Coordinates of C-alpha atoms in Angstrom, one line a residue:
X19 CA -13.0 -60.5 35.5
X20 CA -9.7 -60.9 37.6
X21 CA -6.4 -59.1 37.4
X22 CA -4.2 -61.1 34.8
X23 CA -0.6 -61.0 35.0
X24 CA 1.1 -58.2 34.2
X25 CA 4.6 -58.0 32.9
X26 CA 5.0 -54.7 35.3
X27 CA 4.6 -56.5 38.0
X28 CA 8.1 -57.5 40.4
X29 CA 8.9 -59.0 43.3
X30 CA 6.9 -57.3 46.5
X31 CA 8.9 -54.1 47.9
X32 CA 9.7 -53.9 51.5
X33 CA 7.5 -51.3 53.7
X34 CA 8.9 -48.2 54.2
X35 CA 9.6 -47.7 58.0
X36 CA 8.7 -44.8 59.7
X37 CA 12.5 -43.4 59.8
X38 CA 12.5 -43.4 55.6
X39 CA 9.4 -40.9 55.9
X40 CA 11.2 -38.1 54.9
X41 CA 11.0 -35.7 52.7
X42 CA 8.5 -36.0 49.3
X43 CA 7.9 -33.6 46.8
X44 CA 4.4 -33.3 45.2
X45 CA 3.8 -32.2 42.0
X46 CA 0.5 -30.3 41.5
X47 CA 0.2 -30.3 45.4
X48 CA -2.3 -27.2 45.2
X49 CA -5.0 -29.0 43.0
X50 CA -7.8 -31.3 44.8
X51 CA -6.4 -34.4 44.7
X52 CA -2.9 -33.3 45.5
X53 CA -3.8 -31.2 48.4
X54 CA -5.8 -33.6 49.7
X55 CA -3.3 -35.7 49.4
X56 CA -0.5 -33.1 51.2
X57 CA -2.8 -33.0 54.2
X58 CA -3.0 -36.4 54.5
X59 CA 0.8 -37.1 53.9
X60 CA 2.0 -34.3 56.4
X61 CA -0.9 -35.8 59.0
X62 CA 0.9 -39.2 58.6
X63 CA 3.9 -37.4 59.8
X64 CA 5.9 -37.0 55.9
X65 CA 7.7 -33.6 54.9
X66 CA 6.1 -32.5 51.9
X67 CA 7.9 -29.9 49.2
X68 CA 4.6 -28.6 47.4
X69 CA 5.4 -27.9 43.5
X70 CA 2.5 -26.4 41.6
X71 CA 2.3 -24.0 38.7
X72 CA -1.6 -22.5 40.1
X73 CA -3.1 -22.8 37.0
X74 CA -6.6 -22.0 37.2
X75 CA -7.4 -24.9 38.9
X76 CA -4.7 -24.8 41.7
X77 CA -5.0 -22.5 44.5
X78 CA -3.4 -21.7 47.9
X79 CA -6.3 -21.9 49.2
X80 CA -6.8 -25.2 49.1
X81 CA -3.8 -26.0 51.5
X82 CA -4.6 -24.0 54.2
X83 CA -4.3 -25.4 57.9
X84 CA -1.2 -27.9 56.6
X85 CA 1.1 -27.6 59.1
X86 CA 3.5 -25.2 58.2
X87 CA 6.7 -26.9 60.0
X88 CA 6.4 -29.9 57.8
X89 CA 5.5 -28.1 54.2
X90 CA 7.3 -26.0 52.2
X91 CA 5.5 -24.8 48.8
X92 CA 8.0 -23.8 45.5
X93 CA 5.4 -21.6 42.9
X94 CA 6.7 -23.7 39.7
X95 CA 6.4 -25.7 36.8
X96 CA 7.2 -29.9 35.9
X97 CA 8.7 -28.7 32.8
X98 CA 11.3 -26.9 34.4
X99 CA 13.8 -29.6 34.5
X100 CA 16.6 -27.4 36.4
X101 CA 14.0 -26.6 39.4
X102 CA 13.1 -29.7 40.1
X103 CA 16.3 -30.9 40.2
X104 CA 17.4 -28.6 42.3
X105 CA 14.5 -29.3 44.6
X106 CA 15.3 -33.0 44.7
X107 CA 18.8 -32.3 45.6
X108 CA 18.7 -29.5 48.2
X109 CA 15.8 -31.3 50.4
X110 CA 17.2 -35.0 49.7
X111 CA 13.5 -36.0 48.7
X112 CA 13.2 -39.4 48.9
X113 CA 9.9 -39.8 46.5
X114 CA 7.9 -37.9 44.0
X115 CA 4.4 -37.9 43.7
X116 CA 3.5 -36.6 40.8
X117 CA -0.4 -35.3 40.5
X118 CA 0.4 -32.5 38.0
X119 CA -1.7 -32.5 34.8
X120 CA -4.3 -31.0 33.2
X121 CA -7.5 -33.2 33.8
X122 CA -10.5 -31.9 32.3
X123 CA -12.0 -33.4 29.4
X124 CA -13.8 -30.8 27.9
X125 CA -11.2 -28.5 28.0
X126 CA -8.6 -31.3 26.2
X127 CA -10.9 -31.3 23.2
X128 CA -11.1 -27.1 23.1
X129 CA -7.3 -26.5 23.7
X130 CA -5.4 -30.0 23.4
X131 CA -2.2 -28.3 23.5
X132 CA -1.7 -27.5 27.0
X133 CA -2.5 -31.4 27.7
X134 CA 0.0 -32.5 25.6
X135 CA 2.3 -30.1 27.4
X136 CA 1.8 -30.9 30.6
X137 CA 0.5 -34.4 30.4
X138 CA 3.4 -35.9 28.0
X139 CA 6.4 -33.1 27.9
X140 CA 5.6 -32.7 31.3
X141 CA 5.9 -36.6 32.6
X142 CA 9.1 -36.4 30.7
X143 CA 11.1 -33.0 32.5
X144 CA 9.7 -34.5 35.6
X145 CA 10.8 -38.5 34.8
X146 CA 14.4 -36.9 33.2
X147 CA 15.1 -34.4 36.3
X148 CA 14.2 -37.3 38.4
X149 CA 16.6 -39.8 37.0
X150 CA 19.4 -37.9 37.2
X151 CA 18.8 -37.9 41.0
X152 CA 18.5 -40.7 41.5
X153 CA 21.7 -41.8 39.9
X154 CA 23.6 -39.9 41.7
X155 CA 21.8 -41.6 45.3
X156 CA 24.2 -43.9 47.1
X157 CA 23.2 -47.5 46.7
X158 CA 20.6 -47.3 50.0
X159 CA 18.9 -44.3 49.0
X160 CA 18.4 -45.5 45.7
X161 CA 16.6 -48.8 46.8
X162 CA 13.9 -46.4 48.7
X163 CA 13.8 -43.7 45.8
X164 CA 10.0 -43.5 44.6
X165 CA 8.6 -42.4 41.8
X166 CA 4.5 -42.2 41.9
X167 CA 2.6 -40.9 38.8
X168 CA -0.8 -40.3 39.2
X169 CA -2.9 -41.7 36.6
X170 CA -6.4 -42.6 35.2
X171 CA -8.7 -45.1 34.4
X172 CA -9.7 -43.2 31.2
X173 CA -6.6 -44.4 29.5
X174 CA -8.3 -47.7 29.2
X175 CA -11.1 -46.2 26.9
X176 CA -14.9 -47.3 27.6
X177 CA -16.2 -51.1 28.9
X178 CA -19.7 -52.1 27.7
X179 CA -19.3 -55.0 30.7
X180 CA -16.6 -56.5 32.9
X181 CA -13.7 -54.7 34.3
X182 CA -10.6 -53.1 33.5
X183 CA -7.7 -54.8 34.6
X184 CA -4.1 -53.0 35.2
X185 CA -3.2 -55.6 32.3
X186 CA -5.8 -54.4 29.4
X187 CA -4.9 -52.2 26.8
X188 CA -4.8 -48.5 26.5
X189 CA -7.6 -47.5 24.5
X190 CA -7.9 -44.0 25.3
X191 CA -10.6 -41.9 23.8
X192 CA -10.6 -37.9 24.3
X193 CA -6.8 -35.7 23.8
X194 CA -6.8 -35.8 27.7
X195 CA -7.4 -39.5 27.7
X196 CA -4.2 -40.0 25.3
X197 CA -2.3 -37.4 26.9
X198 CA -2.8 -39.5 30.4
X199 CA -1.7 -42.7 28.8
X200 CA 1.0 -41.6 26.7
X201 CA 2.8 -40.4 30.1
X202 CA 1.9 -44.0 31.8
X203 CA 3.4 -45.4 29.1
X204 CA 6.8 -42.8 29.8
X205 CA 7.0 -44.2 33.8
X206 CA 7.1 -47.5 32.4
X207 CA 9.7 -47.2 30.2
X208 CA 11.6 -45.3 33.0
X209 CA 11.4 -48.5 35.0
X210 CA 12.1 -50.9 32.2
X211 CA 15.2 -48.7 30.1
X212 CA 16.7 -47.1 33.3
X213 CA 15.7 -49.3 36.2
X214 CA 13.8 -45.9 38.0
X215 CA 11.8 -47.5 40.6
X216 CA 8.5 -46.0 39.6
X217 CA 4.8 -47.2 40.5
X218 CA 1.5 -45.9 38.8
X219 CA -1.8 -45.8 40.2
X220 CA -4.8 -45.7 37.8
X221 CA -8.2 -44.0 39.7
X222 CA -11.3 -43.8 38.9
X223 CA -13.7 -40.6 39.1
X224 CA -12.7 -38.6 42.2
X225 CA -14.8 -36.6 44.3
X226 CA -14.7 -34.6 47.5
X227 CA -13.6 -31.4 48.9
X228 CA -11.6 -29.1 46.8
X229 CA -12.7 -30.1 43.9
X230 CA -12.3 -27.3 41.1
X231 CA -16.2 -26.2 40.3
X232 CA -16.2 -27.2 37.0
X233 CA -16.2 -30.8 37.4
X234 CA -19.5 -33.2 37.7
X235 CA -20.4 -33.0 41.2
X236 CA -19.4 -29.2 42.6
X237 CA -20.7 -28.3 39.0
X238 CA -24.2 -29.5 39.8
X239 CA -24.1 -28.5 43.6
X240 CA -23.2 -25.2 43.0
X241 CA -25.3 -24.3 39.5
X242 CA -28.4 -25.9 41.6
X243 CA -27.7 -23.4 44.7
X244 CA -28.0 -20.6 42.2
X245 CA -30.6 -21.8 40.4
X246 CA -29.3 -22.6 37.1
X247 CA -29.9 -25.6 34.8
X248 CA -28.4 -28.6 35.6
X249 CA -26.5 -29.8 32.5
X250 CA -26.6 -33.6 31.8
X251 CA -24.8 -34.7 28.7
X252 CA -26.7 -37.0 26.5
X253 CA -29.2 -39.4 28.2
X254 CA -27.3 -39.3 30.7
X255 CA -26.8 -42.7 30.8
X256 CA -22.7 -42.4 30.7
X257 CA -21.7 -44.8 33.9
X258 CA -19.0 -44.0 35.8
X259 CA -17.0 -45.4 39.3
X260 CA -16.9 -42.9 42.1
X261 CA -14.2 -42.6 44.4
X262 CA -13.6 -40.7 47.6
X263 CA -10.7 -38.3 47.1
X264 CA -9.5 -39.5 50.9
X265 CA -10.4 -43.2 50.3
X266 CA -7.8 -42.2 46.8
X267 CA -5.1 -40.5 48.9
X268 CA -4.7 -43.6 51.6
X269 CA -4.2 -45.7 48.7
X270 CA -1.4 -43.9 47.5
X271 CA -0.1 -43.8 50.3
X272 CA 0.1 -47.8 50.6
X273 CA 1.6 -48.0 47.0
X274 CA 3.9 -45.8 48.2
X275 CA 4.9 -47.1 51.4
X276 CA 4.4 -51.0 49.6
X277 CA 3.7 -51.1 46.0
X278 CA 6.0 -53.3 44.0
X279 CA 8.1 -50.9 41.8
X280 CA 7.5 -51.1 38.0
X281 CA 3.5 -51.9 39.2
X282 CA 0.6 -50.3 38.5
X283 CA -2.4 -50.1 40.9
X284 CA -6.3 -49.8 39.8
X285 CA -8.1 -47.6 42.6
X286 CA -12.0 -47.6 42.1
X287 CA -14.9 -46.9 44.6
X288 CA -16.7 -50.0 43.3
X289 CA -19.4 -47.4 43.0
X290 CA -20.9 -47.1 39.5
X291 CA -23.9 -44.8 38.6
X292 CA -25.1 -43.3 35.8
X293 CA -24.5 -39.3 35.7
X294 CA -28.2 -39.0 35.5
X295 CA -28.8 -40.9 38.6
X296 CA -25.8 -38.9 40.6
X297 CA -27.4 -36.0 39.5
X298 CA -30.7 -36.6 40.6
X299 CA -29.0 -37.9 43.9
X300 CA -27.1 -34.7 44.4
X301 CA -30.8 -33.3 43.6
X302 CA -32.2 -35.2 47.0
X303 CA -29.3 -34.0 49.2
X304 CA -30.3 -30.7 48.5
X305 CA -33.8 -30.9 49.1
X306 CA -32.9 -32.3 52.2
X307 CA -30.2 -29.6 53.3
X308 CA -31.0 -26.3 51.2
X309 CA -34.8 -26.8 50.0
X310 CA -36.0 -24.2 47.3
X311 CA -37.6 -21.6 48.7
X312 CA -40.6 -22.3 46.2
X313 CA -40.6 -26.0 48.1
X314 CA -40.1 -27.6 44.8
X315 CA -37.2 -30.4 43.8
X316 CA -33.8 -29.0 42.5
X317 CA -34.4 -32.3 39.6
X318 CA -37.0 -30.0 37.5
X319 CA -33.5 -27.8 37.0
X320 CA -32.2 -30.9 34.9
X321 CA -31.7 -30.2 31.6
X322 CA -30.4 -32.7 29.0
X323 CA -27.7 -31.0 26.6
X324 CA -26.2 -32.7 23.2
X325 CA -23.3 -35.0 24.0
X326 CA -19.6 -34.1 23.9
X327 CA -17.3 -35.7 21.0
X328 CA -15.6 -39.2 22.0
X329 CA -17.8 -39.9 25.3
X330 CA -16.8 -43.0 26.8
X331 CA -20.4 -45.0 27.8
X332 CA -19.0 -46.3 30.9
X333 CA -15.6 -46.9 33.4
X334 CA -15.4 -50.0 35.5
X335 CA -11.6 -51.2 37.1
X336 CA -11.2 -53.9 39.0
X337 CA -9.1 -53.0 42.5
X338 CA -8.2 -57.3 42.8
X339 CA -4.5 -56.2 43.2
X340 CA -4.8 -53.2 45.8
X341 CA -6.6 -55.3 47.4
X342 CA -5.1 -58.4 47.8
X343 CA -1.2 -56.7 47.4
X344 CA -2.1 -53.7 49.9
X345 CA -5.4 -54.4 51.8
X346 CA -6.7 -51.6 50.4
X347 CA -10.6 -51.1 49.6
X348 CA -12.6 -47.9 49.4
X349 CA -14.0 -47.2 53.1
X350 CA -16.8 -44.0 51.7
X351 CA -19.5 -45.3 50.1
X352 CA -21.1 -42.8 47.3
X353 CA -23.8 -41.8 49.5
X354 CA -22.0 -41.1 52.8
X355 CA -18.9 -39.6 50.5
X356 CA -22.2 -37.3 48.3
X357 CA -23.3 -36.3 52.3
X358 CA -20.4 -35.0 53.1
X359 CA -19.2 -33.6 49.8
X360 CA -22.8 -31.5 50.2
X361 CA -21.9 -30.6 53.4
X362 CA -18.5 -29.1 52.7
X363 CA -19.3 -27.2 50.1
X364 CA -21.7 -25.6 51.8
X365 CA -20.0 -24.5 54.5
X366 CA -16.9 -23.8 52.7
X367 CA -18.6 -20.9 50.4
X368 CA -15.2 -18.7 51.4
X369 CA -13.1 -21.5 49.1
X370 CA -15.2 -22.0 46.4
X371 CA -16.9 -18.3 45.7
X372 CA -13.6 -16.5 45.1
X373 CA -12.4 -19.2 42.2
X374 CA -16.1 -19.0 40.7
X375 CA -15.8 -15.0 40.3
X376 CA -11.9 -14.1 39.9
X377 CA -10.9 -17.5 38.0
X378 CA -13.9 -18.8 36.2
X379 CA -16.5 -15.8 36.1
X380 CA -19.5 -17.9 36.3
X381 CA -19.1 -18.0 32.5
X382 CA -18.5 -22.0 31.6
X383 CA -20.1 -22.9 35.1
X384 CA -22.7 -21.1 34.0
X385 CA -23.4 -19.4 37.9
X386 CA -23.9 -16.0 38.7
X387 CA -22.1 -16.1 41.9
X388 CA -24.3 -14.9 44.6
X389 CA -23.4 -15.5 49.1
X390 CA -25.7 -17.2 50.9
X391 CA -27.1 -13.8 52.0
X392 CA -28.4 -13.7 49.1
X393 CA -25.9 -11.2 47.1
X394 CA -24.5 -11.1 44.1
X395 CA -20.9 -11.8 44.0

């Protein structure tokens, strides 16, 4: 299924040269994909003002080694209009990319509240404060102002076959779901009422280093290390398209740098797998690269647990446009990208062990947080 037209869609935006690289500020910069993002960005030679709240999935910790000369991170929140306002105007940013949101499914259907907050009123403060920048721009700096909202490709709801296009409906199925698409829907309207030249990219599951613990992957990596059960929800036959987080953050770059304004961009792996096969995969890495020390296979820690409320069967975008617009296509496959995911992780136990015991205290992750030495954390 190919890309339809899509009434977002304008004429194609000239590339930014390298003398409009100034100054951006990222929203939720201190998360995964965001600070994966800022190091990229500020190794591509951009200025980045970092604004993150540091919930309990953001940390400093997670930007350390970005050059220091060419960031500058602001403790805050997207629903402070007046701060980011004053941000844009005393560093004369000239985009936002805006990764701040609360992501986690489960969580959205235990607390929906905070999604609606940060997802929707959020989008808004952030979409408002940015509007009234850029109307006050001279003519110039308003044909480069960006605006780049980070999105998902849960909006769309599930696919039984085929591929979601950037022109199919939201369907969205879970609070954080809605909460995601209610804000795409926001950026559009920007563009359309207002004439904000925004762009929204539409990912599919990320993955990589950095990643908060209690997500898929890092979840199963680190609850195998500790010898824990491996939680897989349902039959685990849920499918889902896996995407590097740097194969992610070099695409939003391009839409950035080239993306027609008032567009949005599918990014997928083009790497679908059912949970229970990444699971077992993640299994084979490790008995590779950590055996057991009784010899046996991290898979007999598998253990099938009933299935959460509203879970989508299977995600599947199609990337036509990035491709054909951007010449853009993921570079990682999932193996190589599981491989070095592993090997991260493992060697990054200084990142990952302090979030697991002062943020999370093993208690939804379900790991007693223990040092490769073998103690108890």
């Amino acid at each position: 299924m190919k890309a339809g037209p899509d009434p977002m869609e304008g004429e194609p935006d000239r590339q930014l040269s390298v003398s409009m690289k100034k100054l951006i500020l990222v929203t939720g910069g201190a998360g995964f994909i965001g600070s994966n993002f800022t190091r990229m960005a500020v190794g591509r030679g951009y200025r980045v003002v970092n604004l993150d709240k540091l919930t309990y999935a953001g940390t400093r910790e997670s930007l350390r080694g970005v050059d220091s000369g060419l960031h500058v991170f602001v403790k805050g929140d997207i629903n402070d209009r007046e701060l980011v306002l004053q941000l844009l105007r005393k560093h004369a940013i000239c985009a936002i990319v805006n990764f701040a949101a609360e992501s986690h499914v489960d969580r959205s259907i235990d607390s929906p509240g905070e999604f609606i907050r940060t997802n929707i009123n959020g989008t808004f403060e952030l979409l408002e404060a940015a509007r009234t920048f850029w109307q006050e721009l001279e003519p110039e700096s308003r044909n480069e102002f960006r605006f780049l909202h980070v999105s998902t490709d849960e909006v769309f709801g599930s696919i039984e076959s085929g591929l979601f296009t950037e022109s199919s409906p939201a369907a969205p199925n879970s609070p954080y779901a809605a909460s995601k698409a209610a804000a795409d829907h926001l950026v559009r309207a920007y563009h359309h009422t207002y004439g904000l030249p925004t762009l929204v990219t539409n990912c599919s599951n990320n993955y990589g280093p950095y990643q908060f613990p209690e997500k898929l992957i890092p979840n199963t990596l680190l609850s195998a290390l500790q010898g824990r059960m491996l939680p897989v929800y349902g039959d685990g036959s849920n499918v889902r398209d896996w995407l590097y987080v740097e194969d992610h953050c070099e695409a939003i770059i391009r839409v950035l740098e080239r993306g027609r304004t008032g567009s949005a961009y599918n990014v997928g792996g083009e790497s679908e797998r059912k949970n229970i096969d990444l699971v077992r995969s993640i299994c084979a890495l490790l008995d590779k690269e950590r055996p057991r020390a009784d010899g046996r296979s991290y898979v007999e820690q598998i253990a099938f647990v009933p299935d959460r409320p509203g879970h989508d069967r299977r995600y599947a975008i199609d990337i036509t446009r990035i491709r054909r617009e951007l010449d853009w296509k993921p570079s990682i496959s999932l193996d190589e990208g599981l491989a070095r995911t592993l090997r991260w992780y493992l060697d990054n136990e200084d990142w990952w062990v302090p979030l697991v015991r002062e943020r999370y205290q093993g208690q939804r992750l379900g790991l007693a947080v223990e040092s490769r030495d073998g103690r108890r954390q």
